[in-house]
Coordinates of C-alpha atoms and ligand atoms in Angstrom, one line a residue:
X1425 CA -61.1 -39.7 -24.0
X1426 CA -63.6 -41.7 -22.0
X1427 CA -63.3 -45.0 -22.8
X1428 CA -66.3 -46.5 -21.2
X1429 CA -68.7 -44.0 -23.6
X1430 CA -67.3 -45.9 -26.8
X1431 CA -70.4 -47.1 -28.8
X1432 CA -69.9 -51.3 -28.4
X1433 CA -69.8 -51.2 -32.8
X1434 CA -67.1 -49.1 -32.5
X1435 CA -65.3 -50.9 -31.0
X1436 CA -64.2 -53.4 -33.8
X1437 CA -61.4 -51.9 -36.3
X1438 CA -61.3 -54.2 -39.2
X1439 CA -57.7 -54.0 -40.6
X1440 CA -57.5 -53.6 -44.5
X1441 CA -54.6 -55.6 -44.9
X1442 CA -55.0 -56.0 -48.5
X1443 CA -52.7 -54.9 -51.7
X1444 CA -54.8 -52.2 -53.3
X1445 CA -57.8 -49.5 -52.8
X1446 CA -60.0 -51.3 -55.1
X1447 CA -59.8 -54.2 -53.3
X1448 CA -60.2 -52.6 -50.3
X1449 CA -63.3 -50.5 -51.4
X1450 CA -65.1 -54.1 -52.4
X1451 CA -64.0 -55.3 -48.6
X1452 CA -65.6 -52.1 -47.5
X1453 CA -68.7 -52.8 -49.2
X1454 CA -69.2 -56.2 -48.8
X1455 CA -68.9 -55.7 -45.1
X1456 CA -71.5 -52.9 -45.4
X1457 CA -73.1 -51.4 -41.8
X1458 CA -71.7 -54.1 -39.8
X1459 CA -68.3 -52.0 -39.7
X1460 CA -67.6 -48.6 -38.6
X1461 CA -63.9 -48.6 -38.4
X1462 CA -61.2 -49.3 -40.7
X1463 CA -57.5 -49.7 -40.4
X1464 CA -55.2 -48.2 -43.1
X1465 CA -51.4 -49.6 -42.8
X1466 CA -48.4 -49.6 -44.6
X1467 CA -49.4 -52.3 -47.4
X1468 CA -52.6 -50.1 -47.9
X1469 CA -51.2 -47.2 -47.5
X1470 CA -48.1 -47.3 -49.6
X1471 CA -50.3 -48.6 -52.6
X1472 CA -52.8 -45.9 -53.2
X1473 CA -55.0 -46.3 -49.9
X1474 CA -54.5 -42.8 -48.5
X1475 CA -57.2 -41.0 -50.8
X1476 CA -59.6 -44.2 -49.2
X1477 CA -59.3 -42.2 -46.1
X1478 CA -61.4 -39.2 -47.0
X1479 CA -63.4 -41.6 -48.7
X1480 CA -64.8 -43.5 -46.0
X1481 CA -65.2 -40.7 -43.7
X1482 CA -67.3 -39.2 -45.8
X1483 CA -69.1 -42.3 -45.9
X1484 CA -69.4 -42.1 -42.0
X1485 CA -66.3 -45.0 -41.5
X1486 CA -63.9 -44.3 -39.0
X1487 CA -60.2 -44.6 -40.2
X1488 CA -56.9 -45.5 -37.9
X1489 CA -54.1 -44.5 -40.3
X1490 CA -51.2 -47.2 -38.6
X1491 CA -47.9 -44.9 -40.2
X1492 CA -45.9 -46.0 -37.3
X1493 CA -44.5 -42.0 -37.4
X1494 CA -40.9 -41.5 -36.2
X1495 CA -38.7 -39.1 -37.2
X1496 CA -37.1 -35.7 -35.9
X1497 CA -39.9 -33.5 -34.3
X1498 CA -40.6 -31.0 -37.1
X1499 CA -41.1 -33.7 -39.3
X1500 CA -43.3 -35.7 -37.4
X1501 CA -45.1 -32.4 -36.6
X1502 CA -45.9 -31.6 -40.1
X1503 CA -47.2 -35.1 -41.1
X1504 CA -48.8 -35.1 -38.2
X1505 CA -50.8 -32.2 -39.5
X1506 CA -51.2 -33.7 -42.9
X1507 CA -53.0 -36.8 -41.2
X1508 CA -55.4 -34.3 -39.4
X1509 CA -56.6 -32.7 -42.6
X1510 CA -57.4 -35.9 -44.0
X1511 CA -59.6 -36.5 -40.7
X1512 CA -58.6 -40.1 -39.6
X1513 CA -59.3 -40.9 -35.6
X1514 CA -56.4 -42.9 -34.5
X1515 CA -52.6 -42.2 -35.9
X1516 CA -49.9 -44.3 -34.3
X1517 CA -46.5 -43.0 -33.9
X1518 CA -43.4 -44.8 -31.8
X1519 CA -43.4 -44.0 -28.3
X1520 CA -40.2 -41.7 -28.3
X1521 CA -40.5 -38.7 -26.5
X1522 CA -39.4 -36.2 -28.6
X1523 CA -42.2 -38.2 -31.6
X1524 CA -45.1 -38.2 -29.2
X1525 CA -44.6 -34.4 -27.8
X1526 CA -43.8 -33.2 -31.7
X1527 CA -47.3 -35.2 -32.4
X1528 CA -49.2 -34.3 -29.6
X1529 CA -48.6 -30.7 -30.2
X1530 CA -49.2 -30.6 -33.9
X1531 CA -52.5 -32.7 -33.9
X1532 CA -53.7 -29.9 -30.9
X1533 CA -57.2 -28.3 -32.1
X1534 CA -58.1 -31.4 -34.4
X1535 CA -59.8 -34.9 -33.5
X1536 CA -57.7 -36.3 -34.4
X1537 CA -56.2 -39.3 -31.5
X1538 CA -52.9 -40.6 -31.3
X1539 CA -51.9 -43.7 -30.3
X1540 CA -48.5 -45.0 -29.2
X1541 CA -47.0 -48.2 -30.1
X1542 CA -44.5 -49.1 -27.1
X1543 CA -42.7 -51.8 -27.8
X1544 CA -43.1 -53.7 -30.9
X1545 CA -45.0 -57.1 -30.1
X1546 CA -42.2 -58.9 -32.2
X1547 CA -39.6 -57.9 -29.9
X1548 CA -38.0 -59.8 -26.9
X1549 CA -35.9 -58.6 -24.7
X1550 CA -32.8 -60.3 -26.8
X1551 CA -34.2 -57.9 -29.5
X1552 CA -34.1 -54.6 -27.5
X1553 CA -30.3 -55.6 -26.1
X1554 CA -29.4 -56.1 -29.6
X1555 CA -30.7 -52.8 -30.6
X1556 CA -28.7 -51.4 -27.7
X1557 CA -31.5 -50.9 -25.0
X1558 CA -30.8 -51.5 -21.3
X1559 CA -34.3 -52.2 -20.3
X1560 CA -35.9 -55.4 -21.0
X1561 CA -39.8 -55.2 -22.9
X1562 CA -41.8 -55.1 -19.6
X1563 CA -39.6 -52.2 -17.9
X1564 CA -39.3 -50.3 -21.5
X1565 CA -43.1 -50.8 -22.3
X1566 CA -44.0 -49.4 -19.0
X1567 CA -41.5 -46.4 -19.0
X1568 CA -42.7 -45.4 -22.5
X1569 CA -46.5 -46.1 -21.0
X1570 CA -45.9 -43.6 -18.5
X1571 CA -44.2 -40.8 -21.0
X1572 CA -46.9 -41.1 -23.6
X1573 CA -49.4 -40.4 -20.6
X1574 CA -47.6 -37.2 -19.4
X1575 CA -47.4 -36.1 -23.2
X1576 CA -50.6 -36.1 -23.9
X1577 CA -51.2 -39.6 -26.1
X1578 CA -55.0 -40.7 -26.4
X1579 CA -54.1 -44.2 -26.6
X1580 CA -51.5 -47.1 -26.7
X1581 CA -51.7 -50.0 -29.3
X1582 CA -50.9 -53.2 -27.2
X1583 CA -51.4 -57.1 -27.1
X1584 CA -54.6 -58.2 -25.2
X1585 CA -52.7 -59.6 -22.8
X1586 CA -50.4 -56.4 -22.0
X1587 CA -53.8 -54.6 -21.4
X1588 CA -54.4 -55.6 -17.7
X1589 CA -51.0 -54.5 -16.6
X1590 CA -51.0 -51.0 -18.9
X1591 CA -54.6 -49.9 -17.3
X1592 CA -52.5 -50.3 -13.9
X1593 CA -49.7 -48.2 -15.3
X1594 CA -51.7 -45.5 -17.0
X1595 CA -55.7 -45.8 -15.4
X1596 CA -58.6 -45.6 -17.8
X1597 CA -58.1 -42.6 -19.4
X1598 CA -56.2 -43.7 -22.2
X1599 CA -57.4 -46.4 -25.0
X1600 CA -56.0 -49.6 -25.5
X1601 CA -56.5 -50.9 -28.8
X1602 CA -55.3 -54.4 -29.4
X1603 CA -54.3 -56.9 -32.3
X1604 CA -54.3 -60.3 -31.8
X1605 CA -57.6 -61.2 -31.5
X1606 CA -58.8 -64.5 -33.0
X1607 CA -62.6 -65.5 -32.7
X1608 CA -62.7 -69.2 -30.9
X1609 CA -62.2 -71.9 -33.8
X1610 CA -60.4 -69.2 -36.4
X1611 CA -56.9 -69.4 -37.4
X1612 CA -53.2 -68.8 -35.4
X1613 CA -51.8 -67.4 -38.8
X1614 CA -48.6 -65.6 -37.5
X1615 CA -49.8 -64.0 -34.0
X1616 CA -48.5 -65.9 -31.0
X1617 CA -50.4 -64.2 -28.4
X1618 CA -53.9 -64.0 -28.8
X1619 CA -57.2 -63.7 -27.2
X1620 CA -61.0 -64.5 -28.1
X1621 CA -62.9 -61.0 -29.3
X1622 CA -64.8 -61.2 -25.3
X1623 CA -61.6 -62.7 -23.5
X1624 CA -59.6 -59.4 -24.6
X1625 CA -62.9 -57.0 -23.9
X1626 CA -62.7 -58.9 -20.4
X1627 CA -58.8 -58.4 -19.8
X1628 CA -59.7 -54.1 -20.4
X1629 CA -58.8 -54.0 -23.9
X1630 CA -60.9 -50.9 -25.6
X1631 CA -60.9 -51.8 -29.8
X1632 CA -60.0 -54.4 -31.3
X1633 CA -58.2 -54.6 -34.5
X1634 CA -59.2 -57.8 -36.0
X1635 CA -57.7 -58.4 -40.0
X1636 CA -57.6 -62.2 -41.1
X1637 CA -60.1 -63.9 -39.7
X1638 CA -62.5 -61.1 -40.8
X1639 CA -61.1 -60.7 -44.6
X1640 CA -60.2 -64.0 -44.9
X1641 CA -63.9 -65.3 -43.9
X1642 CA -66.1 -66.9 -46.6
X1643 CA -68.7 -64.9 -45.6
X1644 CA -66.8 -61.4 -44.3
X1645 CA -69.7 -59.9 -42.8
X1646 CA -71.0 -63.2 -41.0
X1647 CA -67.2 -63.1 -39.4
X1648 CA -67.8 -59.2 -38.4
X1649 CA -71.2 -59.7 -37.0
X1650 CA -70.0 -62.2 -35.0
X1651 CA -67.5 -60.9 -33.4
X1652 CA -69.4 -57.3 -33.0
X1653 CA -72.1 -59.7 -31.3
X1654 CA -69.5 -61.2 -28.8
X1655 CA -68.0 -57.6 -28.0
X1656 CA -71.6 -56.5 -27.1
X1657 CA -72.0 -59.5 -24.5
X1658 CA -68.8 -59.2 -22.9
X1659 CA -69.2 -55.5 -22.1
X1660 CA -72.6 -56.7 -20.5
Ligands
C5P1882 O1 -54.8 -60.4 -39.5 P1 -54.6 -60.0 -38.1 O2 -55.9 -60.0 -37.3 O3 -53.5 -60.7 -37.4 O4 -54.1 -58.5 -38.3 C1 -53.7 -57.7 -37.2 C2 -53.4 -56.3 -37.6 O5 -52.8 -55.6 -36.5 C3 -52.4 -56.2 -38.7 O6 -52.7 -55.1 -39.5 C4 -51.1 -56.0 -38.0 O7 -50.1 -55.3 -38.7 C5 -51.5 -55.2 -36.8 N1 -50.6 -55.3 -35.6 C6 -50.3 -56.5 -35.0 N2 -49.5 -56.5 -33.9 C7 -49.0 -55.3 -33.5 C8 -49.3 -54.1 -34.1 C9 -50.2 -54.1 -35.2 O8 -50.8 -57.5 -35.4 N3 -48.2 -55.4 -32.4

């Protein structure tokens, strides 16, 4: 995957956090051309959004399903394969090695990308201790970096400000594809670290997954234009 040949539209993944498909079609078409690529997560997801994913490919959208896969390799494998057929880009899966090399290998002859989620941005490193890890966030998110590289990952789903450091870990081959992102002047909600749409392009970031401050706009499509527009003039 060649990062630098990603069309600058592309580069905005609008996150359909919302509670059902029909609200998430009218999202779709009030924002119209000005998005090309749509995140599907759990809340979606789990309340009818999968058959939206055929859907807006066929409409020419782009879809990152965000299933957060783990689980023993064959199963991982076979949902992995079931994601293929309904031909989203971008899967993410936890970045165990046994769940990326079961993914990697069953997502083999589709184009269909994974990407890895390291370490939960809601983790410290009091978290991972309590869960019994050894290795604090940095030293775990660049050890499970590294594997997700050698397995044959696409991409990594980090915060803007992780991205600097992971492109020294991992080069430019991979994707970094980033939440967090808040347009100057929008609101915090719940994200602690955060970066301007062209502050995060800057630090290396590839996509950005923006949700709120796009579907929470009064004027949605205004929200993604802008943002597309400041994407475009950081990359130059
Ligand atoms: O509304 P907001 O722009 O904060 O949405 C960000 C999206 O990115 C949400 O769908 C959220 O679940 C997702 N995400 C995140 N932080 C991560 C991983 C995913 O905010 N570490």
């Amino acid at each position: 995957m060649q990062p630098s040949k990603i069309a600058p539209k592309d580069r905005l993944i609008v996150a359909l956090d919302l509670s059902s498909a029909e609200a998430a079609e009218a999202m779709v078409a009030r924002l119209g051309d000005a998005v090309t690529f749509y995140k599907i997560g759990y809340q979606l997801g789990y309340a009818g959004g999968l058959p939206l994913v055929r859907k807006l490919t066929d409409a020419g959208k782009k879809v990152f399903l965000d299933l957060k896969l783990h689980d023993i390799g064959n199963t991982v494998a076979r949902g992995v394969e079931s994601v293929a057929r309904l031909g989203a880009t971008f899967l993410t899966v936890h970045a165990y090695p046994q769940t990326m090399k079961a993914a990697a290998e069953a997502r083999a002859g589709s184009s269909l990308k994974l990407l890895a989620v390291t370490v939960l941005t809601s983790y410290d490193d009091g978290d991972l201790h309590a869960a019994g890890y050894r290795l604090g966030v940095a030293d775990l998110v660049e050890a499970r970096a590294q594997q997700a590289q050698v397995l044959g990952v696409d991409g990594l789903v980090c915060s803007p400000e992780e991205a600097a450091s992971l492109h020294k870990i991992v080069g430019h081959q991979m994707v970094l594809v980033t939440p967090g992102i808040r347009p100057a002047g929008s609101a915090t909600g719940d994200q602690k670290r955060i970066m301007t749409p062209s502050r995060a392009i800057s630090a290396g970031a590839d996509y950005l997954v923006v949700g709120r401050p796009v579907l929470e706009a009064a004027d949605p499509r205004a929200a993604a234009d802008a943002i597309q527009a400041e994407i475009k003039q950081a990359l130059g």
